Amino acid sequence: MGSKRSISISITNITVLLYALYAIRWVWLAFNTVEYSSVFYYLNQMVGYMCIPFGILLLLKTMRAKKRNMFLIILPLTYWLYCFIHSYTDHSITYGVFTLLSISIFLLFDTNVKIRIFNCFYWIVQGTNIISLFLWFFYILNVNIGFKMVTFYSDGAATYGMYYIKWLIFAIYNQNMVNRLCGIFNEPGALGTLCALLLIARFRCSKLWEKILLIATGALTLSFAFYLLIFAFFALYLIRKNIKNVIWVVLLAVVFISVPRIDWGNEVLNTFAARFEITETGFAGDNRSTDQLDSLVKTLEADGKALFGYGEGYTSNTHSSSYKELIVQFGYVGFSVLVLEWLIAALMLGKKNIDAKIIIAFFFISLYQRPSTILSIYGYLILLGGIEWLNEQTEIEKACCN
């Protein structure tokens, strides 16, 4: 009996780690190609492939699945059906099956397993944040500890400052004399948005040093999304504490809006501040869409594609990251179905938890710039796993009070 128990615990622990690493991969890792590092690439591929067999073993161990969890499978199944039935490029029935299976297995896990995966994900991110901050300061202080400059992707438009230790890669994005922290991810915005969402999800139940670490890391990404999400969250936090704080929030909003008009005496700071200028089309820092994508949205109705779009994969050459991509691919009907399914599922899990509703709101705000989040395991973990974690914290607090 003792040996069987130890084996089952090992399967659970391995599955938790695999899914946490798999989700981190889908935040979009830097240099996750054979050209940059074959070891790093194949290791990440192996992590993804191992999720399914270990996940199935864990499900067989419990031999049960809640009806609520089975209902959640509708989310990845809907997108898979879209890809198969309505694709711009012909796909076989096996297209996307691996992603469908890995996400479905995650959704079928018991609540405690999802919470453990969310926790593991969180602490891996925080661990890499600590390393990233140390490397950032070494880089800025010109301390040579083995940095290498490599081309950003393949367009040569910018460079990465890269520090390499065995198979672990940390990046600093450098463009126009501005250094932006990327951590282990391919873009500073990916790390910034992730730090913001984790801070919001765990704010009430995290220690001060955890909050500082997330804020410091996110701040060094110089991510427009990070600053906007954090400002909105703290504004809401102040108002929740005391409605009279709305006066301070308005004053802070005025300062926030005035940032682009201030001469900071430094070209780098002025360039960064300019991203917060409000223009006719919104914030100047909102660069997730492109003229090509905007043009496609305008031609949807003229082409008779407004309802169901041009098909999955149609926006692959627009070089953008905007919710408009989903509209162009699946039309207003398809886009609405995808988003509403997520919203219903999230509210179903967090309907009795005000903190869960807050992370739901900010998660959906973040989709404005990063819609692919709802198409990968990362989105399922950060939102649904985060809600389950918040529900557990609430139950723990209630038990302590009784």
mmCIF file of N, CA and C in Angstrom, residues 18-139:
data_model
loop_
_atom_site.group_PDB
_atom_site.id
_atom_site.type_symbol
_atom_site.label_atom_id
_atom_site.label_comp_id
_atom_site.label_asym_id
_atom_site.label_seq_id
_atom_site.Cartn_x
_atom_site.Cartn_y
_atom_site.Cartn_z
ATOM 1 N N LEU A 18 4.286 19.600 -15.025
ATOM 2 C CA LEU A 18 4.218 19.599 -16.483
ATOM 3 C C LEU A 18 3.213 20.624 -16.999
ATOM 4 N N TYR A 19 2.043 20.663 -16.385
ATOM 5 C CA TYR A 19 1.016 21.600 -16.842
ATOM 6 C C TYR A 19 1.396 23.051 -16.543
ATOM 7 N N ALA A 20 2.058 23.283 -15.419
ATOM 8 C CA ALA A 20 2.508 24.642 -15.105
ATOM 9 C C ALA A 20 3.534 25.113 -16.136
ATOM 10 N N LEU A 21 4.492 24.248 -16.478
ATOM 11 C CA LEU A 21 5.507 24.591 -17.478
ATOM 12 C C LEU A 21 4.887 24.729 -18.866
ATOM 13 N N TYR A 22 3.908 23.887 -19.162
ATOM 14 C CA TYR A 22 3.224 23.946 -20.456
ATOM 15 C C TYR A 22 2.491 25.284 -20.614
ATOM 16 N N ALA A 23 1.852 25.741 -19.538
ATOM 17 C CA ALA A 23 1.148 27.022 -19.579
ATOM 18 C C ALA A 23 2.126 28.176 -19.754
ATOM 19 N N ILE A 24 3.273 28.106 -19.076
ATOM 20 C CA ILE A 24 4.289 29.150 -19.208
ATOM 21 C C ILE A 24 4.791 29.226 -20.645
ATOM 22 N N ARG A 25 4.937 28.074 -21.263
ATOM 23 C CA ARG A 25 5.375 28.044 -22.665
ATOM 24 C C ARG A 25 4.421 28.832 -23.552
ATOM 25 N N TRP A 26 3.104 28.777 -23.245
ATOM 26 C CA TRP A 26 2.112 29.422 -24.084
ATOM 27 C C TRP A 26 1.911 30.894 -23.771
ATOM 28 N N VAL A 27 2.649 31.412 -22.785
ATOM 29 C CA VAL A 27 2.707 32.870 -22.636
ATOM 30 C C VAL A 27 3.565 33.423 -23.774
ATOM 31 N N TRP A 28 4.267 32.542 -24.433
ATOM 32 C CA TRP A 28 5.197 32.760 -25.547
ATOM 33 C C TRP A 28 6.609 32.981 -25.034
ATOM 34 N N LEU A 29 7.375 31.898 -25.015
ATOM 35 C CA LEU A 29 8.745 31.922 -24.550
ATOM 36 C C LEU A 29 9.676 32.567 -25.573
ATOM 37 N N ALA A 30 10.713 33.218 -25.073
ATOM 38 C CA ALA A 30 11.737 33.775 -25.955
ATOM 39 C C ALA A 30 12.615 32.640 -26.476
ATOM 40 N N PHE A 31 12.998 32.737 -27.735
ATOM 41 C CA PHE A 31 13.984 31.833 -28.330
ATOM 42 C C PHE A 31 13.565 30.364 -28.313
ATOM 43 N N ASN A 32 12.254 30.131 -28.352
ATOM 44 C CA ASN A 32 11.770 28.750 -28.330
ATOM 45 C C ASN A 32 11.748 28.161 -29.747
ATOM 46 N N THR A 33 12.910 28.221 -30.413
ATOM 47 C CA THR A 33 13.061 27.625 -31.743
ATOM 48 C C THR A 33 14.402 26.902 -31.809
ATOM 49 N N VAL A 34 14.505 25.992 -32.744
ATOM 50 C CA VAL A 34 15.745 25.228 -32.900
ATOM 51 C C VAL A 34 16.915 26.148 -33.230
ATOM 52 N N GLU A 35 16.646 27.215 -33.997
ATOM 53 C CA GLU A 35 17.709 28.127 -34.409
ATOM 54 C C GLU A 35 18.384 28.795 -33.220
ATOM 55 N N TYR A 36 17.625 29.140 -32.217
ATOM 56 C CA TYR A 36 18.196 29.804 -31.052
ATOM 57 C C TYR A 36 18.832 28.802 -30.089
ATOM 58 N N SER A 37 18.093 27.757 -29.749
ATOM 59 C CA SER A 37 18.596 26.755 -28.807
ATOM 60 C C SER A 37 17.822 25.459 -29.002
ATOM 61 N N SER A 38 18.459 24.465 -29.575
ATOM 62 C CA SER A 38 17.788 23.188 -29.832
ATOM 63 C C SER A 38 17.403 22.493 -28.523
ATOM 64 N N VAL A 39 18.255 22.611 -27.496
ATOM 65 C CA VAL A 39 17.970 21.977 -26.204
ATOM 66 C C VAL A 39 16.717 22.594 -25.587
ATOM 67 N N PHE A 40 16.668 23.928 -25.572
ATOM 68 C CA PHE A 40 15.526 24.647 -25.013
ATOM 69 C C PHE A 40 14.255 24.297 -25.768
ATOM 70 N N TYR A 41 14.333 24.236 -27.081
ATOM 71 C CA TYR A 41 13.168 23.959 -27.915
ATOM 72 C C TYR A 41 12.633 22.546 -27.677
ATOM 73 N N TYR A 42 13.508 21.552 -27.760
ATOM 74 C CA TYR A 42 13.053 20.167 -27.630
ATOM 75 C C TYR A 42 12.590 19.845 -26.212
ATOM 76 N N LEU A 43 13.179 20.516 -25.236
ATOM 77 C CA LEU A 43 12.733 20.327 -23.858
ATOM 78 C C LEU A 43 11.298 20.821 -23.696
ATOM 79 N N ASN A 44 11.004 21.975 -24.287
ATOM 80 C CA ASN A 44 9.646 22.502 -24.217
ATOM 81 C C ASN A 44 8.657 21.641 -24.990
ATOM 82 N N GLN A 45 9.100 21.099 -26.125
ATOM 83 C CA GLN A 45 8.239 20.190 -26.879
ATOM 84 C C GLN A 45 7.912 18.951 -26.046
ATOM 85 N N MET A 46 8.913 18.437 -25.351
ATOM 86 C CA MET A 46 8.723 17.245 -24.536
ATOM 87 C C MET A 46 7.734 17.507 -23.401
ATOM 88 N N VAL A 47 7.840 18.680 -22.783
ATOM 89 C CA VAL A 47 6.921 19.044 -21.705
ATOM 90 C C VAL A 47 5.479 19.000 -22.200
ATOM 91 N N GLY A 48 5.250 19.569 -23.384
ATOM 92 C CA GLY A 48 3.907 19.567 -23.946
ATOM 93 C C GLY A 48 3.384 18.172 -24.220
ATOM 94 N N TYR A 49 4.221 17.339 -24.832
ATOM 95 C CA TYR A 49 3.797 15.980 -25.172
ATOM 96 C C TYR A 49 3.524 15.126 -23.936
ATOM 97 N N MET A 50 4.259 15.389 -22.846
ATOM 98 C CA MET A 50 4.114 14.573 -21.643
ATOM 99 C C MET A 50 2.856 14.913 -20.845
ATOM 100 N N CYS A 51 2.271 16.084 -21.107
ATOM 101 C CA CYS A 51 1.079 16.485 -20.351
ATOM 102 C C CYS A 51 -0.074 15.499 -20.520
ATOM 103 N N ILE A 52 -0.284 15.048 -21.745
ATOM 104 C CA ILE A 52 -1.440 14.187 -22.003
ATOM 105 C C ILE A 52 -1.341 12.827 -21.317
ATOM 106 N N PRO A 53 -0.256 12.059 -21.477
ATOM 107 C CA PRO A 53 -0.215 10.751 -20.794
ATOM 108 C C PRO A 53 -0.260 10.863 -19.283
ATOM 109 N N PHE A 54 0.478 11.826 -18.711
ATOM 110 C CA PHE A 54 0.440 11.969 -17.250
ATOM 111 C C PHE A 54 -0.912 12.493 -16.789
ATOM 112 N N GLY A 55 -1.519 13.381 -17.591
ATOM 113 C CA GLY A 55 -2.848 13.880 -17.246
ATOM 114 C C GLY A 55 -3.882 12.770 -17.246
ATOM 115 N N ILE A 56 -3.802 11.885 -18.245
ATOM 116 C CA ILE A 56 -4.730 10.755 -18.316
ATOM 117 C C ILE A 56 -4.530 9.816 -17.130
ATOM 118 N N LEU A 57 -3.279 9.559 -16.777
ATOM 119 C CA LEU A 57 -3.001 8.706 -15.614
ATOM 120 C C LEU A 57 -3.599 9.289 -14.344
ATOM 121 N N LEU A 58 -3.508 10.602 -14.203
ATOM 122 C CA LEU A 58 -4.053 11.253 -13.016
ATOM 123 C C LEU A 58 -5.579 11.170 -13.010
ATOM 124 N N LEU A 59 -6.199 11.331 -14.163
ATOM 125 C CA LEU A 59 -7.657 11.209 -14.247
ATOM 126 C C LEU A 59 -8.104 9.779 -13.944
ATOM 127 N N LEU A 60 -7.356 8.798 -14.424
ATOM 128 C CA LEU A 60 -7.687 7.400 -14.150
ATOM 129 C C LEU A 60 -7.545 7.090 -12.665
ATOM 130 N N LYS A 61 -6.634 7.782 -12.024
ATOM 131 C CA LYS A 61 -6.426 7.574 -10.596
ATOM 132 C C LYS A 61 -7.642 8.035 -9.796
ATOM 133 N N THR A 62 -8.236 9.151 -10.197
ATOM 134 C CA THR A 62 -9.398 9.663 -9.471
ATOM 135 C C THR A 62 -10.689 9.006 -9.951
ATOM 136 N N MET A 63 -10.747 8.671 -11.258
ATOM 137 C CA MET A 63 -11.893 7.973 -11.849
ATOM 138 C C MET A 63 -13.215 8.718 -11.633
ATOM 139 N N ARG A 64 -13.150 10.051 -11.629
ATOM 140 C CA ARG A 64 -14.387 10.817 -11.524
ATOM 141 C C ARG A 64 -14.179 12.191 -12.157
ATOM 142 N N ALA A 65 -15.246 12.748 -12.624
ATOM 143 C CA ALA A 65 -15.195 14.087 -13.208
ATOM 144 C C ALA A 65 -16.512 14.792 -12.891
ATOM 145 N N LYS A 66 -16.428 15.970 -12.324
ATOM 146 C CA LYS A 66 -17.628 16.724 -11.990
ATOM 147 C C LYS A 66 -18.341 17.176 -13.259
ATOM 148 N N LYS A 67 -19.671 17.247 -13.170
ATOM 149 C CA LYS A 67 -20.452 17.706 -14.316
ATOM 150 C C LYS A 67 -20.030 19.115 -14.728
ATOM 151 N N ARG A 68 -19.700 19.933 -13.745
ATOM 152 C CA ARG A 68 -19.272 21.303 -14.020
ATOM 153 C C ARG A 68 -18.026 21.315 -14.890
ATOM 154 N N ASN A 69 -17.083 20.433 -14.572
ATOM 155 C CA ASN A 69 -15.849 20.360 -15.350
ATOM 156 C C ASN A 69 -16.102 19.849 -16.755
ATOM 157 N N MET A 70 -17.026 18.896 -16.883
ATOM 158 C CA MET A 70 -17.351 18.359 -18.206
ATOM 159 C C MET A 70 -17.996 19.441 -19.074
ATOM 160 N N PHE A 71 -18.773 20.318 -18.449
ATOM 161 C CA PHE A 71 -19.390 21.428 -19.176
ATOM 162 C C PHE A 71 -18.317 22.373 -19.720
ATOM 163 N N LEU A 72 -17.231 22.574 -18.973
ATOM 164 C CA LEU A 72 -16.180 23.505 -19.372
ATOM 165 C C LEU A 72 -15.485 23.087 -20.672
ATOM 166 N N ILE A 73 -15.545 21.792 -21.004
ATOM 167 C CA ILE A 73 -14.887 21.308 -22.217
ATOM 168 C C ILE A 73 -15.505 21.939 -23.470
ATOM 169 N N ILE A 74 -16.702 22.495 -23.321
ATOM 170 C CA ILE A 74 -17.344 23.182 -24.449
ATOM 171 C C ILE A 74 -16.440 24.297 -24.978
ATOM 172 N N LEU A 75 -15.674 24.940 -24.101
ATOM 173 C CA LEU A 75 -14.833 26.072 -24.513
ATOM 174 C C LEU A 75 -13.780 25.668 -25.544
ATOM 175 N N PRO A 76 -12.868 24.734 -25.224
ATOM 176 C CA PRO A 76 -11.873 24.362 -26.235
ATOM 177 C C PRO A 76 -12.481 23.617 -27.413
ATOM 178 N N LEU A 77 -13.583 22.896 -27.176
ATOM 179 C CA LEU A 77 -14.230 22.144 -28.251
ATOM 180 C C LEU A 77 -14.816 23.096 -29.296
ATOM 181 N N THR A 78 -15.388 24.208 -28.844
ATOM 182 C CA THR A 78 -15.959 25.189 -29.768
ATOM 183 C C THR A 78 -14.892 25.738 -30.697
ATOM 184 N N TYR A 79 -13.747 26.104 -30.138
ATOM 185 C CA TYR A 79 -12.682 26.665 -30.976
ATOM 186 C C TYR A 79 -12.143 25.613 -31.946
ATOM 187 N N TRP A 80 -12.001 24.381 -31.472
ATOM 188 C CA TRP A 80 -11.507 23.311 -32.340
ATOM 189 C C TRP A 80 -12.463 23.082 -33.514
ATOM 190 N N LEU A 81 -13.763 23.119 -33.234
ATOM 191 C CA LEU A 81 -14.753 22.948 -34.290
ATOM 192 C C LEU A 81 -14.699 24.099 -35.288
ATOM 193 N N TYR A 82 -14.494 25.321 -34.785
ATOM 194 C CA TYR A 82 -14.328 26.471 -35.666
ATOM 195 C C TYR A 82 -13.165 26.238 -36.628
ATOM 196 N N CYS A 83 -12.040 25.788 -36.063
ATOM 197 C CA CYS A 83 -10.840 25.565 -36.883
ATOM 198 C C CYS A 83 -11.074 24.490 -37.934
ATOM 199 N N PHE A 84 -11.833 23.464 -37.575
ATOM 200 C CA PHE A 84 -12.061 22.349 -38.493
ATOM 201 C C PHE A 84 -13.112 22.665 -39.554
ATOM 202 N N ILE A 85 -14.209 23.311 -39.122
ATOM 203 C CA ILE A 85 -15.331 23.562 -40.030
ATOM 204 C C ILE A 85 -15.151 24.845 -40.836
ATOM 205 N N HIS A 86 -14.566 25.861 -40.198
ATOM 206 C CA HIS A 86 -14.506 27.180 -40.841
ATOM 207 C C HIS A 86 -13.068 27.709 -40.812
ATOM 208 N N SER A 87 -12.223 27.130 -41.636
ATOM 209 C CA SER A 87 -10.820 27.529 -41.688
ATOM 210 C C SER A 87 -10.482 28.093 -43.062
ATOM 211 N N TYR A 88 -9.647 29.130 -43.054
ATOM 212 C CA TYR A 88 -9.189 29.720 -44.306
ATOM 213 C C TYR A 88 -8.269 28.750 -45.046
ATOM 214 N N THR A 89 -7.549 27.944 -44.260
ATOM 215 C CA THR A 89 -6.672 26.914 -44.812
ATOM 216 C C THR A 89 -7.263 25.546 -44.485
ATOM 217 N N ASP A 90 -7.297 24.657 -45.431
ATOM 218 C CA ASP A 90 -7.852 23.327 -45.196
ATOM 219 C C ASP A 90 -7.063 22.594 -44.111
ATOM 220 N N HIS A 91 -7.808 22.062 -43.131
ATOM 221 C CA HIS A 91 -7.180 21.306 -42.050
ATOM 222 C C HIS A 91 -7.766 19.899 -42.007
ATOM 223 N N SER A 92 -6.952 18.950 -41.591
ATOM 224 C CA SER A 92 -7.472 17.606 -41.355
ATOM 225 C C SER A 92 -8.158 17.595 -39.999
ATOM 226 N N ILE A 93 -8.871 16.524 -39.719
ATOM 227 C CA ILE A 93 -9.596 16.431 -38.448
ATOM 228 C C ILE A 93 -8.645 16.390 -37.246
ATOM 229 N N THR A 94 -7.381 16.085 -37.492
ATOM 230 C CA THR A 94 -6.411 16.007 -36.395
ATOM 231 C C THR A 94 -5.825 17.371 -36.029
ATOM 232 N N TYR A 95 -6.129 18.401 -36.820
ATOM 233 C CA TYR A 95 -5.566 19.724 -36.553
ATOM 234 C C TYR A 95 -6.047 20.244 -35.192
ATOM 235 N N GLY A 96 -5.114 20.576 -34.324
ATOM 236 C CA GLY A 96 -5.460 21.137 -33.022
ATOM 237 C C GLY A 96 -5.923 20.124 -31.995
ATOM 238 N N VAL A 97 -5.892 18.837 -32.337
ATOM 239 C CA VAL A 97 -6.382 17.818 -31.403
ATOM 240 C C VAL A 97 -5.515 17.751 -30.150
ATOM 241 N N PHE A 98 -4.207 17.915 -30.315
ATOM 242 C CA PHE A 98 -3.313 17.853 -29.154
ATOM 243 C C PHE A 98 -3.676 18.950 -28.152
ATOM 244 N N THR A 99 -3.867 20.155 -28.652
ATOM 245 C CA THR A 99 -4.240 21.267 -27.774
ATOM 246 C C THR A 99 -5.598 21.019 -27.138
ATOM 247 N N LEU A 100 -6.546 20.519 -27.932
ATOM 248 C CA LEU A 100 -7.876 20.205 -27.413
ATOM 249 C C LEU A 100 -7.799 19.189 -26.277
ATOM 250 N N LEU A 101 -7.016 18.136 -26.470
ATOM 251 C CA LEU A 101 -6.903 17.085 -25.454
ATOM 252 C C LEU A 101 -6.232 17.596 -24.182
ATOM 253 N N SER A 102 -5.123 18.320 -24.339
ATOM 254 C CA SER A 102 -4.381 18.785 -23.172
ATOM 255 C C SER A 102 -5.214 19.759 -22.339
ATOM 256 N N ILE A 103 -5.962 20.651 -22.997
ATOM 257 C CA ILE A 103 -6.808 21.596 -22.270
ATOM 258 C C ILE A 103 -7.990 20.875 -21.629
ATOM 259 N N SER A 104 -8.601 19.940 -22.365
ATOM 260 C CA SER A 104 -9.751 19.194 -21.837
ATOM 261 C C SER A 104 -9.368 18.400 -20.594
ATOM 262 N N ILE A 105 -8.195 17.802 -20.619
ATOM 263 C CA ILE A 105 -7.718 17.047 -19.450
ATOM 264 C C ILE A 105 -7.568 17.983 -18.260
ATOM 265 N N PHE A 106 -6.986 19.167 -18.501
ATOM 266 C CA PHE A 106 -6.832 20.146 -17.422
ATOM 267 C C PHE A 106 -8.193 20.520 -16.834
ATOM 268 N N LEU A 107 -9.178 20.731 -17.686
ATOM 269 C CA LEU A 107 -10.503 21.134 -17.226
ATOM 270 C C LEU A 107 -11.189 20.035 -16.426
ATOM 271 N N LEU A 108 -10.839 18.770 -16.703
ATOM 272 C CA LEU A 108 -11.448 17.645 -15.991
ATOM 273 C C LEU A 108 -10.791 17.359 -14.646
ATOM 274 N N PHE A 109 -9.631 17.942 -14.407
ATOM 275 C CA PHE A 109 -8.946 17.733 -13.131
ATOM 276 C C PHE A 109 -9.818 18.191 -11.967
ATOM 277 N N ASP A 110 -9.612 17.545 -10.817
ATOM 278 C CA ASP A 110 -10.259 17.998 -9.590
ATOM 279 C C ASP A 110 -9.814 19.430 -9.272
ATOM 280 N N THR A 111 -10.630 20.121 -8.518
ATOM 281 C CA THR A 111 -10.344 21.512 -8.167
ATOM 282 C C THR A 111 -8.993 21.665 -7.489
ATOM 283 N N ASN A 112 -8.665 20.743 -6.581
ATOM 284 C CA ASN A 112 -7.397 20.863 -5.850
ATOM 285 C C ASN A 112 -6.196 20.725 -6.774
ATOM 286 N N VAL A 113 -6.322 19.935 -7.846
ATOM 287 C CA VAL A 113 -5.227 19.782 -8.806
ATOM 288 C C VAL A 113 -5.054 21.076 -9.599
ATOM 289 N N LYS A 114 -6.157 21.668 -10.037
ATOM 290 C CA LYS A 114 -6.084 22.937 -10.760
ATOM 291 C C LYS A 114 -5.441 24.024 -9.903
ATOM 292 N N ILE A 115 -5.796 24.037 -8.624
ATOM 293 C CA ILE A 115 -5.231 25.028 -7.707
ATOM 294 C C ILE A 115 -3.730 24.810 -7.562
ATOM 295 N N ARG A 116 -3.313 23.563 -7.463
ATOM 296 C CA ARG A 116 -1.884 23.258 -7.334
ATOM 297 C C ARG A 116 -1.119 23.673 -8.594
ATOM 298 N N ILE A 117 -1.734 23.461 -9.755
ATOM 299 C CA ILE A 117 -1.084 23.857 -11.010
ATOM 300 C C ILE A 117 -0.968 25.380 -11.066
ATOM 301 N N PHE A 118 -2.026 26.073 -10.679
ATOM 302 C CA PHE A 118 -1.991 27.545 -10.650
ATOM 303 C C PHE A 118 -0.911 28.032 -9.699
ATOM 304 N N ASN A 119 -0.817 27.420 -8.531
ATOM 305 C CA ASN A 119 0.212 27.788 -7.557
ATOM 306 C C ASN A 119 1.613 27.546 -8.104
ATOM 307 N N CYS A 120 1.811 26.388 -8.717
ATOM 308 C CA CYS A 120 3.111 26.036 -9.290
ATOM 309 C C CYS A 120 3.492 27.034 -10.381
ATOM 310 N N PHE A 121 2.537 27.356 -11.241
ATOM 311 C CA PHE A 121 2.733 28.351 -12.301
ATOM 312 C C PHE A 121 3.169 29.686 -11.705
ATOM 313 N N TYR A 122 2.463 30.111 -10.670
ATOM 314 C CA TYR A 122 2.744 31.397 -10.021
ATOM 315 C C TYR A 122 4.160 31.455 -9.472
ATOM 316 N N TRP A 123 4.580 30.404 -8.782
ATOM 317 C CA TRP A 123 5.896 30.434 -8.140
ATOM 318 C C TRP A 123 7.030 30.260 -9.149
ATOM 319 N N ILE A 124 6.773 29.576 -10.243
ATOM 320 C CA ILE A 124 7.782 29.506 -11.305
ATOM 321 C C ILE A 124 7.986 30.898 -11.898
ATOM 322 N N VAL A 125 6.887 31.593 -12.164
ATOM 323 C CA VAL A 125 6.973 32.955 -12.697
ATOM 324 C C VAL A 125 7.705 33.864 -11.722
ATOM 325 N N GLN A 126 7.368 33.770 -10.442
ATOM 326 C CA GLN A 126 8.030 34.622 -9.447
ATOM 327 C C GLN A 126 9.520 34.290 -9.342
ATOM 328 N N GLY A 127 9.866 33.012 -9.457
ATOM 329 C CA GLY A 127 11.278 32.619 -9.429
ATOM 330 C C GLY A 127 12.038 33.202 -10.600
ATOM 331 N N THR A 128 11.440 33.131 -11.786
ATOM 332 C CA THR A 128 12.103 33.708 -12.959
ATOM 333 C C THR A 128 12.136 35.231 -12.880
ATOM 334 N N ASN A 129 11.151 35.830 -12.202
ATOM 335 C CA ASN A 129 11.166 37.283 -12.009
ATOM 336 C C ASN A 129 12.366 37.729 -11.179
ATOM 337 N N ILE A 130 12.666 36.960 -10.133
ATOM 338 C CA ILE A 130 13.813 37.289 -9.288
ATOM 339 C C ILE A 130 15.104 37.254 -10.103
ATOM 340 N N ILE A 131 15.274 36.179 -10.875
ATOM 341 C CA ILE A 131 16.463 36.058 -11.720
ATOM 342 C C ILE A 131 16.506 37.183 -12.746
ATOM 343 N N SER A 132 15.357 37.495 -13.339
ATOM 344 C CA SER A 132 15.278 38.528 -14.364
ATOM 345 C C SER A 132 15.704 39.891 -13.820
ATOM 346 N N LEU A 133 15.288 40.196 -12.595
ATOM 347 C CA LEU A 133 15.645 41.492 -12.001
ATOM 348 C C LEU A 133 17.149 41.587 -11.763
ATOM 349 N N PHE A 134 17.756 40.508 -11.280
ATOM 350 C CA PHE A 134 19.207 40.504 -11.089
ATOM 351 C C PHE A 134 19.923 40.717 -12.415
ATOM 352 N N LEU A 135 19.481 40.004 -13.442
ATOM 353 C CA LEU A 135 20.105 40.131 -14.754
ATOM 354 C C LEU A 135 19.896 41.531 -15.331
ATOM 355 N N TRP A 136 18.745 42.105 -15.078
ATOM 356 C CA TRP A 136 18.451 43.458 -15.550
ATOM 357 C C TRP A 136 19.481 44.456 -15.002
ATOM 358 N N PHE A 137 19.709 44.381 -13.703
ATOM 359 C CA PHE A 137 20.645 45.330 -13.089
ATOM 360 C C PHE A 137 22.078 45.093 -13.549
ATOM 361 N N PHE A 138 22.468 43.838 -13.731
ATOM 362 C CA PHE A 138 23.799 43.557 -14.286
ATOM 363 C C PHE A 138 23.915 44.150 -15.690
ATOM 364 N N TYR A 139 22.838 43.998 -16.458
ATOM 365 C CA TYR A 139 22.836 44.487 -17.839
ATOM 366 C C TYR A 139 22.924 46.013 -17.884
#
